[in-house]
PDB file of C-alpha atoms in Angstrom:
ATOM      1  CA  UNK I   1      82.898 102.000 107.301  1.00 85.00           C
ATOM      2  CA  UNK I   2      85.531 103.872 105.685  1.00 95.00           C
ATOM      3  CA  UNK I   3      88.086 104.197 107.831  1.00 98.00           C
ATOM      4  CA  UNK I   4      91.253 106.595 107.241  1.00 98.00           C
ATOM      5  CA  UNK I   5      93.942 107.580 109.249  1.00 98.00           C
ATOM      6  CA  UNK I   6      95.412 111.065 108.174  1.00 98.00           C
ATOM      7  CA  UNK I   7      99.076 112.370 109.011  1.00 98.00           C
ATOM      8  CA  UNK I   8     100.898 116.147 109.485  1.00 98.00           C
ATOM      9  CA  UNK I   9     104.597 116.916 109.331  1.00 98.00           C
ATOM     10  CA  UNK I  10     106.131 119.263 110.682  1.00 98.00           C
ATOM     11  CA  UNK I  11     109.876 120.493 110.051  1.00 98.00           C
ATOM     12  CA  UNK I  12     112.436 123.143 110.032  1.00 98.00           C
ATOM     13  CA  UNK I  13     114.102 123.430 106.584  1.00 98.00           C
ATOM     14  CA  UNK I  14     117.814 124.483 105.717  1.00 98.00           C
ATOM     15  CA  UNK I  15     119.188 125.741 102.443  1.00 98.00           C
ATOM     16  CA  UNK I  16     119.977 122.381 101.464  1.00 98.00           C
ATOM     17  CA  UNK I  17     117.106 120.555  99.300  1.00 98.00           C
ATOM     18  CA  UNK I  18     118.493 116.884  99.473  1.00 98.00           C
ATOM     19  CA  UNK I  19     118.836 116.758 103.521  1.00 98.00           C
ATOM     20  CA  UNK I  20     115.124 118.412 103.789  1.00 98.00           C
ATOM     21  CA  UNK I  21     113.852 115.790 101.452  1.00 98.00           C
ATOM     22  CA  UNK I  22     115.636 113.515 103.610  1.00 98.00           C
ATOM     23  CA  UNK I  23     114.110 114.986 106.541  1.00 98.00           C
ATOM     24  CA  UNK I  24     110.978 114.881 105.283  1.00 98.00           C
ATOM     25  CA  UNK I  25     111.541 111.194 103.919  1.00 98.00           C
ATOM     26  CA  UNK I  26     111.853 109.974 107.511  1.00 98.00           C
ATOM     27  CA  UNK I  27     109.230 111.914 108.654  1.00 98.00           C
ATOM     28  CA  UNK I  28     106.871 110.646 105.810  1.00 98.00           C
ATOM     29  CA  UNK I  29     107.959 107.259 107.105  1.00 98.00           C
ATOM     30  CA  UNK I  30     107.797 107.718 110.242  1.00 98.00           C
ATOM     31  CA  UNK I  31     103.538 108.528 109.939  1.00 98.00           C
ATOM     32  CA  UNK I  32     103.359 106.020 107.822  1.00 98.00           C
ATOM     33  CA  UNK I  33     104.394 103.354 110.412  1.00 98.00           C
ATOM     34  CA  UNK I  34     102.069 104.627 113.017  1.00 98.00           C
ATOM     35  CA  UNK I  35      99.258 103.928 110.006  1.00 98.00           C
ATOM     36  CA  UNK I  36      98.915 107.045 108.046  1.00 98.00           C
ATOM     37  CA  UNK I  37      97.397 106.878 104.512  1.00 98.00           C
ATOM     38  CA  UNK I  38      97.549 110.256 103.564  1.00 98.00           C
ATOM     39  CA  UNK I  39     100.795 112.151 105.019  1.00 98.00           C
ATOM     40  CA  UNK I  40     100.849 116.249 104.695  1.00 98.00           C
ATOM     41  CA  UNK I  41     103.938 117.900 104.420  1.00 98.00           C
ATOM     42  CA  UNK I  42     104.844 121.905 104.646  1.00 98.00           C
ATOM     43  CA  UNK I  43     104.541 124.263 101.987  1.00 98.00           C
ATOM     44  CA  UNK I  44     107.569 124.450 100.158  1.00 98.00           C
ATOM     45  CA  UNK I  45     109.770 122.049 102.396  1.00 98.00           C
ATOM     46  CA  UNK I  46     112.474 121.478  99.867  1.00 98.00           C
ATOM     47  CA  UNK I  47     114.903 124.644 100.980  1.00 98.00           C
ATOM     48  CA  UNK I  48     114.310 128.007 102.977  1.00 98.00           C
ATOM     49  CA  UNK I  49     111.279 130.196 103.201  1.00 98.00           C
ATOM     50  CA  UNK I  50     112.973 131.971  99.940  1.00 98.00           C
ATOM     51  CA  UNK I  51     109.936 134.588 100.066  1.00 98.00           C
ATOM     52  CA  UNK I  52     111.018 136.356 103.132  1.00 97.00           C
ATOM     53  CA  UNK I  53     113.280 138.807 100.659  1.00 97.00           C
ATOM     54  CA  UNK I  54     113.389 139.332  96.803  1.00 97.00           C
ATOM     55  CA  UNK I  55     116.278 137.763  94.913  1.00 97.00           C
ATOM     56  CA  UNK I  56     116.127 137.171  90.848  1.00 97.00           C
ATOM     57  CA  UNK I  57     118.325 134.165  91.386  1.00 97.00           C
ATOM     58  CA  UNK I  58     115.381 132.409  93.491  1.00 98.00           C
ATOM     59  CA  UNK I  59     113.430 132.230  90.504  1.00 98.00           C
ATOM     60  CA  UNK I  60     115.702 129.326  89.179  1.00 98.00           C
ATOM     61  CA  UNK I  61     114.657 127.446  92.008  1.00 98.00           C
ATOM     62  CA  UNK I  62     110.940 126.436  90.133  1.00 98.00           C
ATOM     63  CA  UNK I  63     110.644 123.327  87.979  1.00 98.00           C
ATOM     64  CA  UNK I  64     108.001 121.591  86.032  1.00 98.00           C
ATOM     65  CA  UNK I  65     106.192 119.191  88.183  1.00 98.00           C
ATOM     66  CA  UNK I  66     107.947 116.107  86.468  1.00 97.00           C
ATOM     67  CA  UNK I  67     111.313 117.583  86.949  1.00 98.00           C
ATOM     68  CA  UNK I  68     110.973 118.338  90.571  1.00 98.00           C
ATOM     69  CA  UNK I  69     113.363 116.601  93.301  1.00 98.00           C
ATOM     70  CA  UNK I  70     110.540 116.114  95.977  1.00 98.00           C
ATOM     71  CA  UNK I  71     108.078 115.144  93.792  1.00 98.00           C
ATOM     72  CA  UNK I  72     110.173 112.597  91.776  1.00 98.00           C
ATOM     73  CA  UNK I  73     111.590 111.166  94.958  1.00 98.00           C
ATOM     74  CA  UNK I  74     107.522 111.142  96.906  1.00 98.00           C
ATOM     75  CA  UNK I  75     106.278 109.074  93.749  1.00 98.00           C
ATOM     76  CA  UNK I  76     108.742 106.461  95.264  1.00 98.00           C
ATOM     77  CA  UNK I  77     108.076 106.778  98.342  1.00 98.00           C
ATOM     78  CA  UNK I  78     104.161 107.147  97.839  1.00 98.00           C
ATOM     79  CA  UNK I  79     104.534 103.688  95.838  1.00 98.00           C
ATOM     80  CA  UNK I  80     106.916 102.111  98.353  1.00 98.00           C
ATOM     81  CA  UNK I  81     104.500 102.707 101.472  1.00 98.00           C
ATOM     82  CA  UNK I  82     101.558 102.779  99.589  1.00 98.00           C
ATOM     83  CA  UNK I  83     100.248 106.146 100.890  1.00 98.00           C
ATOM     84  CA  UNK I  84      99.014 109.337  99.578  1.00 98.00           C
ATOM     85  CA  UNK I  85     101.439 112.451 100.047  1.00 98.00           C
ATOM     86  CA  UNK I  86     100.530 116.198  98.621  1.00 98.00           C
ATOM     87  CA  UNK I  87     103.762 117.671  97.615  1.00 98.00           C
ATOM     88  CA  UNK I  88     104.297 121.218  98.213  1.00 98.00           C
ATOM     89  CA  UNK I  89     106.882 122.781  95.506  1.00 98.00           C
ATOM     90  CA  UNK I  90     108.012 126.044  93.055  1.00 98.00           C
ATOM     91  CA  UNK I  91     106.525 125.382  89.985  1.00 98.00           C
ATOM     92  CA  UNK I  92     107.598 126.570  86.545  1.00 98.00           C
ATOM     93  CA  UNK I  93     105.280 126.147  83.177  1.00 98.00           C
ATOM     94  CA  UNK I  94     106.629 128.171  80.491  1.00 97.00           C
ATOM     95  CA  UNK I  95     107.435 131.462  81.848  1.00 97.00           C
ATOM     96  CA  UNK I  96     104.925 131.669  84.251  1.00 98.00           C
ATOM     97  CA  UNK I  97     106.270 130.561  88.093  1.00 98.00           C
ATOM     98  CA  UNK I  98     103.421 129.293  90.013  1.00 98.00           C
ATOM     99  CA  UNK I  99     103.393 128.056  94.306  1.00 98.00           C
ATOM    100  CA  UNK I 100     101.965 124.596  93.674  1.00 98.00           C
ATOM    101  CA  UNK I 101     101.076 121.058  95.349  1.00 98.00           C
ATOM    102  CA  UNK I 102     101.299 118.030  93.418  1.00 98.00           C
ATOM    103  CA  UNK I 103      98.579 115.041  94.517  1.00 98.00           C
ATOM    104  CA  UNK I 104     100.626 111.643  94.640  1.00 98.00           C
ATOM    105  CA  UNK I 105      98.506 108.526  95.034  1.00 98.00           C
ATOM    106  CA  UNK I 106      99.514 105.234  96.833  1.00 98.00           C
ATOM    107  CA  UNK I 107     100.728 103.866  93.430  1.00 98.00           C
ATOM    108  CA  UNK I 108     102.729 106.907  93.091  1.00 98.00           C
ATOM    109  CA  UNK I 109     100.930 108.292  89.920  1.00 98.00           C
ATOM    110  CA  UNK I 110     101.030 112.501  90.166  1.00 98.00           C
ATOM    111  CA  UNK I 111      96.854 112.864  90.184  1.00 98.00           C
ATOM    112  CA  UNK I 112      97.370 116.317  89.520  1.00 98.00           C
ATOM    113  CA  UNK I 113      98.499 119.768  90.281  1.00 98.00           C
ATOM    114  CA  UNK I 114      96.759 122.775  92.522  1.00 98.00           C
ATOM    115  CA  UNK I 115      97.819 126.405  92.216  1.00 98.00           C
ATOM    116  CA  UNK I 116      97.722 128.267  94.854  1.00 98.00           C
ATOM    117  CA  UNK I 117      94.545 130.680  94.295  1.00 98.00           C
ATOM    118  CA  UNK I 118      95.800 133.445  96.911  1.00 98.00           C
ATOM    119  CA  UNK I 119      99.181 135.293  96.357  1.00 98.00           C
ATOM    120  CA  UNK I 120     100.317 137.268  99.856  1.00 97.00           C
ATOM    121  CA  UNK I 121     102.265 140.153 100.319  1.00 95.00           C
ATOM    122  CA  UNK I 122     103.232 141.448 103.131  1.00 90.00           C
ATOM    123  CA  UNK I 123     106.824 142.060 104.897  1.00 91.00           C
ATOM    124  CA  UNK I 124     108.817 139.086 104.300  1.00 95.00           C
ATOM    125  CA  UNK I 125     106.100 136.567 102.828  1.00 97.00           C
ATOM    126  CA  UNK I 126     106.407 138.782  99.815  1.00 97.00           C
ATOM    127  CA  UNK I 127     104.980 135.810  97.287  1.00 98.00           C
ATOM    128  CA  UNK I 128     103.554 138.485  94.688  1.00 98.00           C
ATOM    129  CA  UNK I 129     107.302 138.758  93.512  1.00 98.00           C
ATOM    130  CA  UNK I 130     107.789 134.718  93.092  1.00 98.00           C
ATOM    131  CA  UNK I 131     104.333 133.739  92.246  1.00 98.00           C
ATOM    132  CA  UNK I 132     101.769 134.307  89.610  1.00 98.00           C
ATOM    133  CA  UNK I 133      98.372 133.457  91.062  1.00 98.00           C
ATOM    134  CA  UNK I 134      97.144 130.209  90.566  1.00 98.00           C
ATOM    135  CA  UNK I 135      94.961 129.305  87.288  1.00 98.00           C
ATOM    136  CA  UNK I 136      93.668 125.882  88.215  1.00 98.00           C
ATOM    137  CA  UNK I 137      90.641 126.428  89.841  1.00 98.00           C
ATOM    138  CA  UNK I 138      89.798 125.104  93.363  1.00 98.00           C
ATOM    139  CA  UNK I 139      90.299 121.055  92.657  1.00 98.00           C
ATOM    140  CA  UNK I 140      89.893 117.563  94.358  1.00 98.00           C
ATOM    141  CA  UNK I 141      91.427 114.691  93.653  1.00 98.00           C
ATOM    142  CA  UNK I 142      90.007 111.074  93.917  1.00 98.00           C
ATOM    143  CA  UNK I 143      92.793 109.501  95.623  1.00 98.00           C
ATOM    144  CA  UNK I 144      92.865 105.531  97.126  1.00 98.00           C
ATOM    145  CA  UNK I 145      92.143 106.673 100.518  1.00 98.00           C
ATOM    146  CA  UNK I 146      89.228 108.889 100.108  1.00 97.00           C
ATOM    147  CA  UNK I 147      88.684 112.674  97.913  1.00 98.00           C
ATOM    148  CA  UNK I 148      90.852 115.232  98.946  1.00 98.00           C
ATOM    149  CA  UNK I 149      90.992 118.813  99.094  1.00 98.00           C
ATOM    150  CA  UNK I 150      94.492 120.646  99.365  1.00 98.00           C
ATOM    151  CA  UNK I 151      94.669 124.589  99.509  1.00 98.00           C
ATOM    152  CA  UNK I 152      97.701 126.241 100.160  1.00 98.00           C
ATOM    153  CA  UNK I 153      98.745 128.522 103.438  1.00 98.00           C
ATOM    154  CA  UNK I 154      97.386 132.174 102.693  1.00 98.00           C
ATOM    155  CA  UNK I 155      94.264 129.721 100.875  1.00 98.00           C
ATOM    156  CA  UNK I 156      93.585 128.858 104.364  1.00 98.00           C
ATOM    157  CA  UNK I 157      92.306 132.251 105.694  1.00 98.00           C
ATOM    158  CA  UNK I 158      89.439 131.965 102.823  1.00 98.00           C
ATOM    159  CA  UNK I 159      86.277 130.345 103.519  1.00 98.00           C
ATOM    160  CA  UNK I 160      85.841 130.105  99.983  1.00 97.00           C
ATOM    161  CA  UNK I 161      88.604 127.999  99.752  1.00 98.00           C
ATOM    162  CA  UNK I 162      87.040 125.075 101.679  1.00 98.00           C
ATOM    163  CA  UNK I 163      83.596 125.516 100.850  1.00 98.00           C
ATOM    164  CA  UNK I 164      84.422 125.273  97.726  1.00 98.00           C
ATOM    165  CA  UNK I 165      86.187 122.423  97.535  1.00 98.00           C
ATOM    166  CA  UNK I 166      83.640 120.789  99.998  1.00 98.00           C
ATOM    167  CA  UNK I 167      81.021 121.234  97.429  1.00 98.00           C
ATOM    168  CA  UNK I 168      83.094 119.101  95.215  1.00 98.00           C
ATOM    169  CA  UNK I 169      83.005 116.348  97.455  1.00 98.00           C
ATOM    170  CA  UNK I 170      86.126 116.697  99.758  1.00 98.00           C
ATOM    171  CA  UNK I 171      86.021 114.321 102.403  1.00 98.00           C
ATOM    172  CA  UNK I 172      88.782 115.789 104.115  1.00 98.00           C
ATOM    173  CA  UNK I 173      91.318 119.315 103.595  1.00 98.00           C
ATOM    174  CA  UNK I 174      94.325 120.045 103.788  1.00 99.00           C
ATOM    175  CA  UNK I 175      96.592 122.723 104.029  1.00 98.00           C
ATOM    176  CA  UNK I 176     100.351 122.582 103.533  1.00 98.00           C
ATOM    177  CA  UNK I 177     101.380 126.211 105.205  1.00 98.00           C
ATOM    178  CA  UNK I 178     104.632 128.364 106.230  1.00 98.00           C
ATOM    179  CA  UNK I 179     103.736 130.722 108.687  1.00 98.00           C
ATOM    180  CA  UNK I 180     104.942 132.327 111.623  1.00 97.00           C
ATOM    181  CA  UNK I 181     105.986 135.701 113.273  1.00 94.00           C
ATOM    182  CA  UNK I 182     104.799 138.960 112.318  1.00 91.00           C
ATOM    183  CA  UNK I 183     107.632 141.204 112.966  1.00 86.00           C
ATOM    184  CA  UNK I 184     105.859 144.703 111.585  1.00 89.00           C
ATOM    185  CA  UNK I 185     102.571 143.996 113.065  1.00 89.00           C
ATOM    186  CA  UNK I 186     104.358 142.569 116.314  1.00 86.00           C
ATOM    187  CA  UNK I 187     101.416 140.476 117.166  1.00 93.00           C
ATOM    188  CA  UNK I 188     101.020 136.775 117.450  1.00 96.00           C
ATOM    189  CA  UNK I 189      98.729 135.280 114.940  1.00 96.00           C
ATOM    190  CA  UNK I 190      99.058 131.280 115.457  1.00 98.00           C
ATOM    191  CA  UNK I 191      95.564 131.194 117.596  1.00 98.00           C
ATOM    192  CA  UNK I 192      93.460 132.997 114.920  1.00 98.00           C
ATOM    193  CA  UNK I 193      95.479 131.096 112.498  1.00 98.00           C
ATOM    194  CA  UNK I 194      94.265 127.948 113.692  1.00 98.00           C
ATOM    195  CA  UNK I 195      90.399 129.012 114.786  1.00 98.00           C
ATOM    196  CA  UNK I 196      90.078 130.593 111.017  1.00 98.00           C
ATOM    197  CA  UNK I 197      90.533 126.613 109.650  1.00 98.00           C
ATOM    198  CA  UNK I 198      88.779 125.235 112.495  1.00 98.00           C
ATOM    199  CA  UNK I 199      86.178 126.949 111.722  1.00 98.00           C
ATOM    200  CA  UNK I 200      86.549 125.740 107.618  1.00 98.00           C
ATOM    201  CA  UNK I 201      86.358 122.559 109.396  1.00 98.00           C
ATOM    202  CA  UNK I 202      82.842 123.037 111.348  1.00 98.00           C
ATOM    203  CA  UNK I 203      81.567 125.207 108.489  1.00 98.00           C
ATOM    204  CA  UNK I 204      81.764 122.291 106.041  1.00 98.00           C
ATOM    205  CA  UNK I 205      81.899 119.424 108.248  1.00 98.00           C
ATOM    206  CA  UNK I 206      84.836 118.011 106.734  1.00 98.00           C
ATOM    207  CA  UNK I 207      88.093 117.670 109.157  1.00 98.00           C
ATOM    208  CA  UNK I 208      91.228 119.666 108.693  1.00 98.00           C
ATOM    209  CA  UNK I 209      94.803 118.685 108.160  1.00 99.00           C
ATOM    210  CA  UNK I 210      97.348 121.911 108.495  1.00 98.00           C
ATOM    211  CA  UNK I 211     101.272 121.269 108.221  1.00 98.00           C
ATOM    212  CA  UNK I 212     103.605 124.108 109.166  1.00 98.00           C
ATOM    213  CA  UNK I 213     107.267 124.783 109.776  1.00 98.00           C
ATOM    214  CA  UNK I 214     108.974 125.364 112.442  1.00 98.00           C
ATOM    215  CA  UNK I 215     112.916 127.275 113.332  1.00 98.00           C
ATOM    216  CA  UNK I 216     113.937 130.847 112.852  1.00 98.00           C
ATOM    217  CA  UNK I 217     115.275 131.877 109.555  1.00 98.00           C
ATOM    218  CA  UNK I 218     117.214 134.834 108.888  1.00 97.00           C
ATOM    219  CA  UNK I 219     118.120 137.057 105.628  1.00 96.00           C
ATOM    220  CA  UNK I 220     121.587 138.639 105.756  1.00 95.00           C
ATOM    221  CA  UNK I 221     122.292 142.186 103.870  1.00 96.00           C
ATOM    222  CA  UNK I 222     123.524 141.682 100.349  1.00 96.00           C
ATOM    223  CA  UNK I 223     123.224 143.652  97.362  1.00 96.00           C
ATOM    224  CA  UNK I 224     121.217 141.262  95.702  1.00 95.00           C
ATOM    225  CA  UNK I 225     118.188 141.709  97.752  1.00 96.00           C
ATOM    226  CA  UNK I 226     118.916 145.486  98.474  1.00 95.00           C
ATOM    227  CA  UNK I 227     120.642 145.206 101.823  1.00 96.00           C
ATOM    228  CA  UNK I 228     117.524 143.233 103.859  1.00 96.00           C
ATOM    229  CA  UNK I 229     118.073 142.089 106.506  1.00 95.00           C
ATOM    230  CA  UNK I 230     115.580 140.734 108.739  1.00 95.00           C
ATOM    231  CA  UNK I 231     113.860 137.234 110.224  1.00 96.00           C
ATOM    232  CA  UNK I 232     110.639 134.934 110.956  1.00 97.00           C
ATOM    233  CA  UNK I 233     110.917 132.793 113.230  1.00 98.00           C
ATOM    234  CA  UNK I 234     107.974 129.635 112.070  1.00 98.00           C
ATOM    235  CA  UNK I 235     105.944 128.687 115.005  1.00 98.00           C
ATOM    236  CA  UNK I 236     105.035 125.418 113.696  1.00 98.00           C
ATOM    237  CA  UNK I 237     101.621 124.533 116.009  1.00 98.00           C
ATOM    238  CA  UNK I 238     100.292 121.807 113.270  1.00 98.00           C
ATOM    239  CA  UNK I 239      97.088 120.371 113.540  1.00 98.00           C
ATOM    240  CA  UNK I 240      94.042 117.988 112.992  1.00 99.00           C
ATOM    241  CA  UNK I 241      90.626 118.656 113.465  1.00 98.00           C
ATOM    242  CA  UNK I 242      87.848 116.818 113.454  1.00 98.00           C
ATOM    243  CA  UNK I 243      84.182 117.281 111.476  1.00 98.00           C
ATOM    244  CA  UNK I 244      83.324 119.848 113.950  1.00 98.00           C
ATOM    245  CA  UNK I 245      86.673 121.829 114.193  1.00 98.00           C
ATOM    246  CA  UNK I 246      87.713 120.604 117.380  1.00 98.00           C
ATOM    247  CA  UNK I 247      91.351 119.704 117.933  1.00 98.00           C
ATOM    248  CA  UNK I 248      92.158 116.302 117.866  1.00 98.00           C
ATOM    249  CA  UNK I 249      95.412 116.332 117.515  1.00 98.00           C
ATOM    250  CA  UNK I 250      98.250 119.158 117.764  1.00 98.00           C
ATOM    251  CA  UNK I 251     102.171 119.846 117.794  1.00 98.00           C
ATOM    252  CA  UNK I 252     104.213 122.911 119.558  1.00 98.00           C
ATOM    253  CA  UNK I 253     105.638 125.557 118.365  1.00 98.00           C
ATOM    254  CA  UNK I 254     109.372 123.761 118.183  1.00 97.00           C
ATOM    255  CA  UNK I 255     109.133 120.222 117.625  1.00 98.00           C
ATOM    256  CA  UNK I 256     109.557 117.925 114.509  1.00 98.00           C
ATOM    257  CA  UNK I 257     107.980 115.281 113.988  1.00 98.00           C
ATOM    258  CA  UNK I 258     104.604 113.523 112.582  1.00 98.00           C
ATOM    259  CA  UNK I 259     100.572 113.442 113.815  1.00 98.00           C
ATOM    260  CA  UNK I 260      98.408 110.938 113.009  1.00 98.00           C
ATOM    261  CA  UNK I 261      94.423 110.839 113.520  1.00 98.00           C
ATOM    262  CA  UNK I 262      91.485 108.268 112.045  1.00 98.00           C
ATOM    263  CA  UNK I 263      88.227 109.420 110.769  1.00 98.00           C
ATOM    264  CA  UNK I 264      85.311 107.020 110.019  1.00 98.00           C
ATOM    265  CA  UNK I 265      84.609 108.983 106.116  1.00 98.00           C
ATOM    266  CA  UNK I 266      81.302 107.097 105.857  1.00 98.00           C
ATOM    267  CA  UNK I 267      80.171 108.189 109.134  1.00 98.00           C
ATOM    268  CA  UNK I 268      81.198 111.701 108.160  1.00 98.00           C
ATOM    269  CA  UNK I 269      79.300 111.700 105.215  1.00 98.00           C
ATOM    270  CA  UNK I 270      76.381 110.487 107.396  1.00 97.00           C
ATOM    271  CA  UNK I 271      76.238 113.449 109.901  1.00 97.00           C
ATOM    272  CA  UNK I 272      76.290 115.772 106.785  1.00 97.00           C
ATOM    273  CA  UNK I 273      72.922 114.395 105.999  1.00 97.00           C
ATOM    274  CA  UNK I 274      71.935 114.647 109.300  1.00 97.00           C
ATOM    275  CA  UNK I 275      72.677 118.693 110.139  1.00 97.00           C
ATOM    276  CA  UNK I 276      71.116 119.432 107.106  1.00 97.00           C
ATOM    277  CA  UNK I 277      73.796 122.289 106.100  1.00 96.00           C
ATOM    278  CA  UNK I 278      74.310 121.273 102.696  1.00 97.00           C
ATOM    279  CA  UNK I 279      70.775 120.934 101.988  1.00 97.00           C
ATOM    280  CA  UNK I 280      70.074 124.433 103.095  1.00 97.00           C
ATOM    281  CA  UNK I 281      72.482 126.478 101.529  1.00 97.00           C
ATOM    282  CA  UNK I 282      70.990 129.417  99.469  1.00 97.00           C
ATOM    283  CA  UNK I 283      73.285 129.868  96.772  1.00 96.00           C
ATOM    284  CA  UNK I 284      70.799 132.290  94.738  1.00 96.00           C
ATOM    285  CA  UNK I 285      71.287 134.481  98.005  1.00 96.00           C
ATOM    286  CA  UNK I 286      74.772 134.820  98.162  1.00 96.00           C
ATOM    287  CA  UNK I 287      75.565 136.690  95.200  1.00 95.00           C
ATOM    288  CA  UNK I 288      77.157 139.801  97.232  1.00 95.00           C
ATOM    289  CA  UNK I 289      80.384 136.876  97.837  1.00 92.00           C
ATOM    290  CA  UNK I 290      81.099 136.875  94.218  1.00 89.00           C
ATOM    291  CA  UNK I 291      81.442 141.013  93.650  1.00 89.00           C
TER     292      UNK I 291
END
């Protein structure tokens, strides 16, 4: 057996980067001590949902991965407790601004960087204006704990997304996200939000790990971002799945704080053998996908 136990954070965020890294430190911790190996945290934790209006300034906020607060501080941590922890953050290479997670093993060595592959926009999650879209590929990364998957939020909604990285040998996915109301369409999307990844999760037989945010957040007129003013209000609703999408574990659509579940990898890797999914795919027939 290859047992892992698998942790989701979820968080409200202020403007301040140090006390959500704090936040997010205790958090972290807090999985860890109820056994968590690999410990999920929101997409872009470190300050506000800056996407909700379009500011020049914001730009400053993206670093190179090696230069980034969260990521610098989660190498320690990731040492320290000897856990895995994908870390959501604004990345800059050259002049190219990217929304990226960086994989930190239980040693703490940075495994890598994803991109995210799908670039939103929509009223206030315009990411189109922040973000160029993602150049890396679909990846996994070989951590101690098991091969892992991580797409980011709008990745989610694409079954693409997790086939593809199931066909590179994720054992489990996971999706940092930020999502919540959707003031223009006035409708509430957190169910469909969590069947679409459930069903990622049955699809490929792999189980799901979603982190979200939670807390309203509102943008007050300025002249900088052309006199917006408006607000989301995050509706949190984390989750874990297991290989068949089924929730196993869940959080409202308020709270903080951490879930944990365990998944027997070998046993998972079994029952893939056993549906027969994988070994009756017809990729020769699916060629209408990739027009």
């Amino acid at each position: 057996m290859r047992n892992v136990t698998v942790g989701a954070v979820q968080m409200s965020c202020s403007w301040d980067v140090q006390e959500n890294i704090e936040k997010a430190d205790a958090l972290v911790r807090k999985a860890a001590g109820e056994g968590a190996q690999v410990i999920l945290l929101p997409e872009l934790f470190e300050r506000r949902y800056f996407c909700q209006e379009k500011r020049y300034a914001y730009y400053d906020f993206a670093t190179p991965a090696r230069e980034n607060p969260a990521v610098g501080h989660f190498q320690q941590v990731a040492r320290e407790l000897g856990v895995v922890i994908p870390v959501s953050f604004y990345e800059r290479d050259g002049l190219r601004l990217f929304n990226s997670v960086a994989v930190l093993d239980a040693d703490g060595t940075n495994l890598g960087v994803y991109r995210k592959t799908h670039i939103p926009d929509d009223h206030y999650y315009q990411e189109k204006f922040y973000f160029t879209p993602g150049n890396t590929g679909f990846k996994v990364f070989s951590t101690r704990y098991g091969t892992i998957g991580v797409g980011i939020c709008w990745d989610q909604w694409f079954p693409e997304t997790a086939r593809c990285m199931a066909l590179m040998g994720a054992e489990l996915l996971f999706y940092p996200t930020a999502i919540g109301s959707e003031p223009i369409l006035d409708c509430d999307s957190m169910p469909h939000w969590r069947r679409t990844m459930q069903g990622h999760a049955a699809a490929n037989q792999v189980p799901v790990i979603a982190a979200n945010r939670v807390g309203t957040e509102e943008v007050v007129p300025c002249q900088e971002n052309g006199g917006q003013a408006s607000s989301l209000k995050f509706y949190g609703s984390s989750f874990i799945t297991d290989g068949t999408g089924g929730l196993v574990k869940e959080m409202g659509r308020e709270e903080e704080g951490a879930i944990c579940a365990s998944f027997d990898l070998d046993q998972l890797r079994d029952e893939k053998f056993e549906w027969g999914l994988f070994r009756d795919r017809r990729p020769e027939m699916y060629g209408e996908i990739g027009k």
